[in-house]
Short mmCIF file of C-alpha atoms in Angstrom, two decimals:
data_model
loop_
_atom_site.label_atom_id
_atom_site.label_comp_id
_atom_site.label_asym_id
_atom_site.label_seq_id
_atom_site.Cartn_x
_atom_site.Cartn_y
_atom_site.Cartn_z
CA MET A 1 20.62 7.65 -2.23
CA LYS A 2 18.82 10.31 -4.24
CA TYR A 3 15.13 10.77 -3.42
CA LEU A 4 15.60 8.92 -0.12
CA ASP A 5 18.39 10.53 1.93
CA GLU A 6 17.08 14.09 1.62
CA TYR A 7 13.68 12.95 2.94
CA ARG A 8 15.30 11.32 5.97
CA ASP A 9 17.03 14.53 7.08
CA GLY A 10 16.39 14.59 10.82
CA GLU A 11 17.14 18.31 11.15
CA LEU A 12 14.58 19.22 8.51
CA VAL A 13 12.00 16.87 10.06
CA ARG A 14 12.52 18.63 13.42
CA ARG A 15 11.96 21.99 11.79
CA VAL A 16 8.65 20.85 10.32
CA VAL A 17 7.62 19.39 13.68
CA GLU A 18 8.49 22.72 15.35
CA ALA A 19 6.32 24.50 12.83
CA ILE A 20 3.44 22.15 13.72
CA ALA A 21 4.00 22.74 17.44
CA GLY A 22 4.01 26.48 16.85
CA GLU A 23 0.64 26.41 15.20
CA ILE A 24 -1.36 23.70 16.98
CA SER A 25 -3.81 24.95 19.62
CA ARG A 26 -6.01 21.91 20.36
CA PRO A 27 -6.02 18.10 20.03
CA TRP A 28 -6.48 16.58 16.59
CA THR A 29 -6.78 12.96 15.47
CA LEU A 30 -5.28 12.05 12.10
CA MET A 31 -5.32 8.71 10.32
CA GLU A 32 -2.55 7.59 7.98
CA ILE A 33 -4.22 5.19 5.58
CA CYS A 34 -1.31 3.07 4.49
CA GLY A 35 0.48 0.52 6.63
CA GLY A 36 3.74 1.45 4.91
CA GLN A 37 3.30 4.93 6.35
CA THR A 38 2.58 3.45 9.79
CA HIS A 39 5.86 1.54 9.70
CA SER A 40 7.82 4.61 8.60
CA ILE A 41 6.24 6.72 11.38
CA VAL A 42 7.02 4.19 14.11
CA LYS A 43 10.46 3.24 12.75
CA SER A 44 11.61 6.87 12.52
CA GLY A 45 10.07 7.78 15.88
CA LEU A 46 8.06 10.58 14.29
CA ASP A 47 5.07 9.63 16.48
CA ARG A 48 7.14 10.48 19.57
CA LEU A 49 8.48 13.71 18.11
CA LEU A 50 5.07 15.22 17.35
CA PRO A 51 3.28 17.54 19.78
CA GLU A 52 1.11 15.59 22.21
CA GLU A 53 -2.02 17.25 20.82
CA ILE A 54 -1.69 15.01 17.75
CA THR A 55 -3.03 11.47 17.87
CA LEU A 56 -2.16 9.28 14.91
CA VAL A 57 -4.48 6.34 14.35
CA HIS A 58 -3.35 3.69 11.96
CA GLY A 59 -5.53 2.91 8.98
CA PRO A 60 -6.57 -0.31 7.25
CA GLY A 61 -4.11 0.11 4.38
CA CYS A 62 -2.48 -3.25 4.87
CA PRO A 63 -3.70 -5.57 2.11
CA VAL A 64 -2.34 -8.66 3.81
CA CYS A 65 -4.27 -7.72 6.97
CA VAL A 66 -7.64 -7.12 5.29
CA THR A 67 -7.63 -10.14 2.96
CA PRO A 68 -10.76 -12.03 4.07
CA LEU A 69 -10.28 -15.23 6.03
CA GLU A 70 -12.35 -17.16 3.45
CA MET A 71 -9.85 -16.09 0.79
CA ILE A 72 -6.87 -17.22 2.89
CA ASP A 73 -8.59 -20.58 3.46
CA ARG A 74 -9.29 -20.86 -0.28
CA ALA A 75 -5.60 -20.12 -0.98
CA LEU A 76 -4.55 -22.79 1.51
CA SER A 77 -6.84 -25.33 -0.13
CA ILE A 78 -5.59 -24.57 -3.66
CA ALA A 79 -1.94 -24.47 -2.53
CA GLY A 80 -2.22 -28.00 -1.18
CA ARG A 81 -3.13 -29.51 -4.57
CA PRO A 82 -0.39 -31.64 -6.15
CA GLU A 83 -0.74 -30.10 -9.63
CA VAL A 84 -0.41 -26.52 -8.32
CA ILE A 85 2.58 -24.22 -7.93
CA PHE A 86 1.15 -21.59 -5.60
CA THR A 87 2.92 -18.23 -5.79
CA SER A 88 2.57 -15.30 -3.44
CA TYR A 89 4.28 -12.27 -1.98
CA GLY A 90 6.30 -13.36 1.06
CA ASP A 91 4.07 -11.48 3.50
CA MET A 92 1.16 -13.85 2.93
CA LEU A 93 2.96 -17.02 3.96
CA ARG A 94 2.59 -16.58 7.71
CA VAL A 95 -0.91 -15.10 7.69
CA PRO A 96 -3.10 -17.39 9.78
CA GLY A 97 -6.09 -18.97 8.08
CA SER A 98 -8.74 -20.80 10.09
CA THR A 99 -6.49 -23.73 10.90
CA THR A 100 -3.14 -23.32 9.17
CA ASP A 101 -0.97 -21.03 7.00
CA LEU A 102 0.90 -21.23 3.68
CA PHE A 103 4.21 -21.98 5.41
CA SER A 104 2.65 -25.07 6.97
CA VAL A 105 1.15 -26.10 3.63
CA ARG A 106 4.65 -25.87 2.17
CA ALA A 107 6.08 -27.88 5.06
CA SER A 108 3.49 -30.58 4.34
CA GLY A 109 4.68 -30.88 0.74
CA GLY A 110 2.72 -28.14 -1.03
CA ASP A 111 4.63 -26.32 -3.77
CA VAL A 112 4.39 -22.78 -2.39
CA ARG A 113 6.84 -20.22 -3.77
CA VAL A 114 7.52 -16.59 -2.95
CA VAL A 115 7.73 -14.27 -5.95
CA TYR A 116 8.77 -10.63 -6.12
CA SER A 117 6.49 -9.73 -9.03
CA PRO A 118 3.49 -11.36 -10.78
CA LEU A 119 5.63 -11.53 -13.94
CA ASP A 120 7.83 -14.01 -12.06
CA ALA A 121 4.74 -16.17 -11.66
CA VAL A 122 3.97 -15.91 -15.40
CA LYS A 123 7.54 -17.03 -16.07
CA LEU A 124 6.99 -20.07 -13.85
CA ALA A 125 3.83 -20.93 -15.82
CA ARG A 126 5.84 -20.79 -19.03
CA GLU A 127 8.60 -23.00 -17.63
CA ASN A 128 6.16 -25.53 -16.14
CA PRO A 129 3.52 -26.21 -18.83
CA ASP A 130 2.40 -29.41 -17.07
CA ARG A 131 1.66 -27.60 -13.79
CA GLU A 132 -0.98 -25.07 -12.76
CA VAL A 133 0.61 -21.83 -11.57
CA VAL A 134 -1.60 -19.75 -9.28
CA PHE A 135 -0.69 -16.22 -8.13
CA PHE A 136 -2.31 -14.81 -4.99
CA ALA A 137 -3.27 -11.37 -6.35
CA ILE A 138 -3.85 -9.29 -3.26
CA GLY A 139 -3.34 -5.58 -2.80
CA PHE A 140 -4.75 -2.14 -3.38
CA GLU A 141 -4.85 -0.02 -6.52
CA THR A 142 -1.03 0.12 -6.54
CA THR A 143 -0.77 -3.61 -7.10
CA ALA A 144 -3.72 -4.03 -9.47
CA PRO A 145 -1.94 -2.85 -12.67
CA PRO A 146 0.94 -5.35 -12.27
CA ASN A 147 -1.60 -8.13 -11.80
CA ALA A 148 -3.56 -6.92 -14.84
CA ILE A 149 -0.38 -6.98 -16.94
CA SER A 150 0.39 -10.51 -15.76
CA ILE A 151 -3.04 -11.70 -16.90
CA LEU A 152 -2.81 -9.97 -20.27
CA GLN A 153 0.72 -11.31 -20.73
CA ALA A 154 -0.37 -14.87 -19.90
CA GLY A 155 -3.13 -14.46 -22.52
CA ARG A 156 -0.65 -13.20 -25.15
CA LEU A 157 1.71 -16.11 -24.44
CA GLY A 158 -1.16 -18.64 -24.52
CA LEU A 159 -0.55 -19.77 -20.93
CA SER A 160 -3.87 -21.28 -19.86
CA ASN A 161 -2.04 -22.80 -16.86
CA TYR A 162 -1.68 -19.34 -15.26
CA SER A 163 -4.42 -18.12 -12.96
CA VAL A 164 -4.83 -15.55 -10.22
CA LEU A 165 -6.68 -15.72 -6.93
CA VAL A 166 -7.94 -12.15 -6.76
CA SER A 167 -8.47 -10.23 -3.55
CA HIS A 168 -8.13 -6.60 -4.54
CA ALA A 169 -9.37 -3.68 -2.48
CA SER A 170 -9.93 -0.01 -3.23
CA VAL A 171 -9.03 2.70 -0.74
CA PRO A 172 -11.57 5.54 -1.21
CA PRO A 173 -14.64 3.42 -0.28
CA ALA A 174 -12.85 2.37 2.92
CA MET A 175 -12.16 6.02 3.78
CA ARG A 176 -15.87 6.75 3.37
CA ALA A 177 -16.76 3.75 5.54
CA ILE A 178 -14.40 4.88 8.32
CA LEU A 179 -15.84 8.40 8.33
CA ALA A 180 -19.41 7.07 8.36
CA TRP A 181 -18.87 4.79 11.39
CA PRO A 182 -20.63 5.82 14.57
CA GLY A 183 -17.96 7.01 16.97
CA ASN A 184 -15.48 7.83 14.22
CA ARG A 185 -12.52 9.77 15.65
CA VAL A 186 -10.70 10.62 12.43
CA GLN A 187 -10.57 14.36 11.73
CA ALA A 188 -8.10 14.30 8.84
CA PHE A 189 -6.57 11.73 6.50
CA LEU A 190 -3.07 11.29 5.21
CA ALA A 191 -3.92 9.63 1.90
CA ALA A 192 -1.71 6.82 0.63
CA GLY A 193 0.94 8.25 -1.69
CA HIS A 194 1.48 5.24 -3.90
CA VAL A 195 -2.20 4.41 -4.33
CA CYS A 196 -2.57 8.05 -5.42
CA THR A 197 0.45 7.76 -7.73
CA VAL A 198 -1.60 5.22 -9.69
CA MET A 199 -5.13 6.55 -9.18
CA GLY A 200 -4.56 10.30 -8.74
CA TYR A 201 -6.67 12.10 -6.15
CA TRP A 202 -9.67 13.18 -8.20
CA GLU A 203 -11.85 10.79 -6.13
CA TYR A 204 -11.15 12.63 -2.87
CA PRO A 205 -12.70 16.14 -3.08
CA PRO A 206 -16.28 14.78 -2.67
CA ILE A 207 -15.16 12.84 0.45
CA ALA A 208 -13.45 15.89 1.99
CA GLU A 209 -16.50 17.98 1.26
CA GLN A 210 -19.16 15.50 2.40
CA PHE A 211 -17.48 14.65 5.71
CA GLY A 212 -15.67 17.94 6.34
CA VAL A 213 -12.21 16.35 6.69
CA PRO A 214 -8.91 17.52 5.20
CA ILE A 215 -7.22 14.91 3.02
CA VAL A 216 -3.50 15.31 2.32
CA VAL A 217 -1.81 13.01 -0.18
CA THR A 218 1.35 11.96 1.65
CA GLY A 219 4.56 10.09 0.86
CA PHE A 220 6.46 7.56 2.92
CA GLU A 221 9.71 9.03 4.16
CA PRO A 222 9.81 10.78 7.57
CA LEU A 223 10.01 14.24 5.99
CA ASP A 224 7.10 13.44 3.65
CA LEU A 225 5.01 12.31 6.61
CA ALA A 226 5.93 15.33 8.74
CA ARG A 227 4.99 17.60 5.84
CA GLY A 228 1.67 15.77 5.29
CA ILE A 229 0.85 16.08 8.99
CA GLN A 230 1.79 19.75 8.96
CA MET A 231 -0.49 20.48 5.99
CA ALA A 232 -3.38 18.55 7.59
CA VAL A 233 -2.96 20.33 10.95
CA HIS A 234 -2.74 23.69 9.20
CA GLN A 235 -6.07 23.00 7.46
CA LEU A 236 -7.68 21.83 10.71
CA GLN A 237 -6.47 24.93 12.54
CA GLU A 238 -7.92 27.13 9.82
CA GLY A 239 -11.19 25.19 9.70
CA ARG A 240 -10.67 24.08 6.10
CA ALA A 241 -11.43 20.62 4.67
CA GLU A 242 -9.71 20.38 1.31
CA VAL A 243 -7.65 17.92 -0.67
CA GLU A 244 -3.96 18.82 -0.89
CA ASN A 245 -0.92 17.05 -2.27
CA ALA A 246 2.24 16.77 -0.17
CA TYR A 247 3.81 14.17 -2.49
CA THR A 248 4.03 16.18 -5.70
CA ARG A 249 7.23 14.53 -6.93
CA SER A 250 5.26 11.32 -7.58
CA VAL A 251 1.53 12.14 -7.55
CA THR A 252 -0.57 14.10 -10.03
CA PHE A 253 -4.31 14.83 -9.83
CA GLU A 254 -5.10 12.37 -12.66
CA GLY A 255 -2.62 9.70 -11.57
CA ASN A 256 -1.01 7.24 -13.96
CA ARG A 257 -3.47 7.07 -16.88
CA PRO A 258 -2.17 3.89 -18.62
CA ALA A 259 -2.13 2.08 -15.25
CA ARG A 260 -5.71 3.12 -14.53
CA GLU A 261 -6.77 1.94 -17.99
CA LEU A 262 -5.17 -1.46 -17.34
CA ILE A 263 -7.17 -1.83 -14.12
CA ASN A 264 -10.40 -1.01 -15.96
CA GLN A 265 -9.58 -3.36 -18.81
CA VAL A 266 -9.06 -6.40 -16.60
CA PHE A 267 -11.06 -5.75 -13.41
CA GLU A 268 -14.52 -4.53 -12.44
CA THR A 269 -15.79 -3.09 -9.17
CA CYS A 270 -17.52 -5.36 -6.65
CA ASP A 271 -18.55 -5.34 -3.01
CA ARG A 272 -15.87 -6.74 -0.78
CA LYS A 273 -15.32 -8.05 2.70
CA TRP A 274 -12.37 -6.62 4.69
CA ARG A 275 -10.97 -8.95 7.34
CA GLY A 276 -11.67 -7.53 10.79
CA ILE A 277 -13.91 -4.80 9.39
CA GLY A 278 -16.74 -6.36 7.39
CA GLU A 279 -18.26 -5.74 3.99
CA ILE A 280 -17.72 -2.36 2.31
CA PRO A 281 -19.79 -1.67 -0.83
CA ASP A 282 -17.88 -1.18 -4.10
CA SER A 283 -14.54 -1.57 -2.33
CA GLY A 284 -13.23 -4.54 -4.29
CA LEU A 285 -12.07 -5.50 -7.76
CA ARG A 286 -12.81 -8.80 -9.48
CA LEU A 287 -11.74 -10.17 -12.85
CA ARG A 288 -14.00 -9.36 -15.77
CA ASP A 289 -15.76 -12.40 -17.27
CA GLU A 290 -13.61 -12.41 -20.40
CA PHE A 291 -10.60 -13.31 -18.24
CA SER A 292 -12.32 -16.14 -16.35
CA VAL A 293 -9.91 -18.70 -17.86
CA HIS A 294 -7.31 -17.08 -15.58
CA ASP A 295 -9.59 -16.95 -12.54
CA ALA A 296 -8.33 -19.40 -9.89
CA GLU A 297 -11.62 -19.18 -7.99
CA LYS A 298 -13.45 -20.58 -11.03
CA LYS A 299 -10.72 -23.05 -11.97
CA PHE A 300 -10.44 -24.76 -8.58
CA ASP A 301 -13.54 -25.87 -6.74
CA VAL A 302 -12.62 -25.89 -3.06
CA GLY A 303 -16.11 -26.76 -1.79
CA SER A 304 -17.65 -24.91 1.10
CA LEU A 305 -15.30 -23.32 3.63
CA GLN A 306 -15.95 -23.06 7.35
CA THR A 307 -13.95 -20.14 8.71
CA GLU A 308 -12.92 -19.56 12.29
CA GLU A 309 -11.18 -16.43 13.62
CA SER A 310 -9.03 -16.23 16.76
CA THR A 311 -11.18 -15.12 19.69
CA THR A 312 -8.28 -13.31 21.37
CA CYS A 313 -7.03 -11.17 18.49
CA ILE A 314 -8.27 -7.55 18.24
CA ALA A 315 -6.89 -6.93 14.73
CA GLY A 316 -10.30 -5.73 13.55
CA GLU A 317 -10.45 -2.92 16.08
CA ILE A 318 -6.85 -1.97 15.33
CA LEU A 319 -7.59 -1.81 11.59
CA GLN A 320 -10.56 0.42 12.33
CA GLY A 321 -8.37 2.77 14.39
CA ARG A 322 -10.36 2.07 17.58
CA LYS A 323 -7.55 0.39 19.51
CA LYS A 324 -3.76 0.34 19.56
CA PRO A 325 -1.66 -2.85 19.50
CA ALA A 326 -0.73 -2.54 23.20
CA ASP A 327 -4.44 -2.67 24.11
CA CYS A 328 -4.35 -6.37 23.20
CA PRO A 329 -3.48 -8.77 26.05
CA ALA A 330 -1.82 -11.14 23.57
CA PHE A 331 0.47 -8.45 22.05
CA GLY A 332 4.10 -9.50 22.37
CA GLN A 333 3.03 -12.44 24.55
CA GLN A 334 1.10 -15.20 22.73
CA CYS A 335 1.18 -13.08 19.57
CA THR A 336 4.53 -12.30 17.90
CA PRO A 337 5.64 -12.10 14.24
CA GLU A 338 6.89 -15.73 14.54
CA HIS A 339 3.59 -16.93 16.01
CA PRO A 340 0.94 -14.42 14.96
CA LEU A 341 -2.69 -14.69 16.02
CA GLY A 342 -3.76 -12.08 13.49
CA ALA A 343 -2.57 -10.67 10.18
CA THR A 344 -1.66 -7.26 11.66
CA MET A 345 1.27 -8.97 13.43
CA VAL A 346 2.52 -10.58 10.22
CA SER A 347 2.74 -8.07 7.49
CA SER A 348 5.48 -5.53 6.90
CA GLU A 349 2.57 -3.10 6.86
CA GLY A 350 0.66 -4.35 9.89
CA ALA A 351 0.39 -1.97 12.85
CA CYS A 352 1.06 -4.69 15.44
CA ALA A 353 4.21 -5.77 13.57
CA ALA A 354 5.41 -2.13 13.49
CA TYR A 355 4.88 -1.69 17.23
CA TYR A 356 6.57 -5.02 17.94
CA LEU A 357 9.55 -4.52 15.61
CA TYR A 358 10.32 -1.01 16.84
CA GLY A 359 9.76 -1.76 20.51
CA ARG A 360 6.61 0.27 21.16
CA ASP A 361 4.63 -0.54 24.27
CA ILE A 362 6.10 -3.96 24.93
CA SER A 363 5.99 -4.58 28.65
CA MET B 1 2.60 -4.01 -0.12
CA CYS B 2 2.43 -0.47 -1.44
CA LEU B 3 6.12 -0.11 -0.78
CA GLY B 4 7.78 1.87 -3.55
CA ILE B 5 11.49 2.38 -3.94
CA PRO B 6 13.12 5.10 -6.06
CA GLY B 7 15.79 4.10 -8.53
CA ARG B 8 17.53 5.31 -11.70
CA VAL B 9 16.72 3.81 -15.10
CA THR B 10 19.94 2.57 -16.74
CA GLU B 11 18.60 0.47 -19.63
CA ILE B 12 15.36 0.36 -21.61
CA TYR B 13 14.46 -2.58 -23.86
CA GLU B 14 11.57 -4.76 -24.99
CA SER B 15 10.94 -8.30 -23.82
CA ASP B 16 7.96 -10.46 -24.88
CA GLY B 17 6.12 -7.35 -26.02
CA LEU B 18 6.57 -5.46 -22.74
CA LYS B 19 8.69 -2.38 -22.21
CA MET B 20 11.28 -3.42 -19.62
CA GLY B 21 14.41 -1.88 -18.20
CA LYS B 22 17.18 -2.05 -15.66
CA VAL B 23 16.85 0.17 -12.62
CA ASN B 24 19.70 0.94 -10.24
CA PHE B 25 18.79 1.21 -6.56
CA GLY B 26 21.86 2.68 -4.89
CA GLY B 27 24.19 0.14 -6.49
CA ILE B 28 21.84 -2.80 -6.91
CA SER B 29 20.43 -3.32 -10.39
CA ARG B 30 17.11 -5.08 -11.07
CA GLU B 31 14.91 -5.74 -14.05
CA VAL B 32 11.76 -3.64 -13.88
CA CYS B 33 8.66 -3.44 -16.06
CA LEU B 34 8.27 0.08 -17.49
CA ASP B 35 5.25 -0.77 -19.63
CA TYR B 36 2.66 1.59 -18.18
CA LEU B 37 4.71 4.75 -17.93
CA GLU B 38 3.64 7.31 -20.53
CA ALA B 39 7.16 8.55 -21.17
CA ILE B 40 10.46 7.28 -19.86
CA GLU B 41 14.05 8.18 -20.66
CA LEU B 42 17.39 6.84 -19.54
CA ASN B 43 18.55 8.31 -16.20
CA ASN B 44 15.00 9.21 -15.13
CA TYR B 45 14.25 8.25 -11.55
CA VAL B 46 11.20 6.03 -11.08
CA ILE B 47 9.27 4.65 -8.12
CA VAL B 48 9.24 0.85 -8.34
CA HIS B 49 6.53 -1.29 -6.77
CA VAL B 50 6.57 -5.13 -7.04
CA GLY B 51 8.86 -4.94 -10.06
CA PHE B 52 6.85 -2.29 -11.92
CA ALA B 53 7.65 1.41 -12.27
CA ILE B 54 4.57 3.37 -11.20
CA SER B 55 5.81 6.94 -11.74
CA VAL B 56 8.65 9.04 -13.07
CA LEU B 57 9.80 11.32 -10.26
CA ASP B 58 9.45 15.03 -10.96
CA GLU B 59 12.78 16.63 -10.06
CA GLU B 60 11.42 20.17 -10.12
CA GLU B 61 8.59 19.31 -7.73
CA ALA B 62 11.05 17.49 -5.47
CA GLN B 63 13.31 20.55 -5.29
CA ASN B 64 10.36 22.89 -4.69
CA THR B 65 9.17 20.83 -1.71
CA LEU B 66 12.64 20.67 -0.15
CA GLU B 67 13.20 24.39 -0.71
CA LEU B 68 9.87 25.23 0.90
CA LEU B 69 10.68 23.14 3.97
CA ARG B 70 14.20 24.56 4.29
CA GLN B 71 12.69 28.04 4.41
CA LEU B 72 10.57 27.10 7.44
CA ASP B 73 13.54 27.96 9.63
CA GLU B 74 13.61 31.53 8.43
CA LEU B 75 9.91 32.12 8.16
CA GLY B 76 8.60 30.21 11.14
CA SER B 77 5.38 28.26 10.75
CA GLU B 78 4.14 28.48 7.23
CA PRO B 79 2.46 30.77 6.48
CA GLY B 80 1.49 32.21 9.87
CA PRO B 81 2.98 35.65 10.52
CA GLU B 82 1.09 35.76 13.83
CA LEU B 83 3.53 33.46 15.68
#
């Protein structure tokens, strides 16, 4: 298929890897931000093809993984209400809350439905005027414009029975937080190509400059990733720390202007907790007040929530790039995609799920 | 979540005030929202994320990247002549 097959050309990937090997003269640690990139790297075996001087650490760009536990518990509480049709992307259904997950809520009679797009949830609200339809609006900047459109569309259609439970996160503040951590190992970033498709990469030059790290906007196919790594290593070898774009067929410096305007129209910046990581200032988006009629958090009072994390799971350290999935004693043993202890084992973007699915480090 | 899949736009129409279209992904056709693309024409390739097109792929840029990488074989590591 056009725009896929040519970027999965193994021969060309090998050539790029050879070029990296020909240039590299010392160890470097790179972080790919997005969990979709992690999966592509592990699935294609690119991590095993690269020179051993390169260490790839996997970033926190897995929205399912970083959705705060309180928010999962709130979703579980709302989803159990008889008047509610709770809609979500499929990935969220197995994510463990403090005591249960959405699958179990559905098994106990809750009306929990998987949708492909938030517009599917708006359609459900239209078809079920006597029910409350709630959409679990998680994701990064890529997913925020679709959610914004769904809210505006519900407003235009007069659907007061449509609301969203918002847990949006922004990537650049998380990159700053990672670089500012004591003991940070990341020397270069592969920035998330689809977040940058929406947002552009105008936010990144101050980060590259302040922390002295190269940032290369990178796509998702094996050749895209090899090229992004090559450009980052080339900068590191030359002692440069600039922002470059290895995904020019989709990303421009300014990004998608109408999409960015939609985000600003419907959402405003807020501080936000990242599961396993903690609070990062200005790293979240919440609904503006004028859309509060569609705010599920305001519509449904769930009382006070007592959260409880697994004591075994090391998802937090994995999301911070400090540990790898195989460092966890539960990996592939008590913790599998069917019975996950943490969100990183659930999501199609979680690092533990990638290592498990593609047979990395399972003893 | 930030998964994006390229496909070819085969129909463009309006539905409930939104610009929508049909996009063909290697033989499978799906309805996609095209509402926040600045310009879109039939047969353009778009990246689709959760049912929304987020960009129109730039064919010239795509060819430039591939051409550059194909030349690596002849030139060695780019751009280092010192190898």
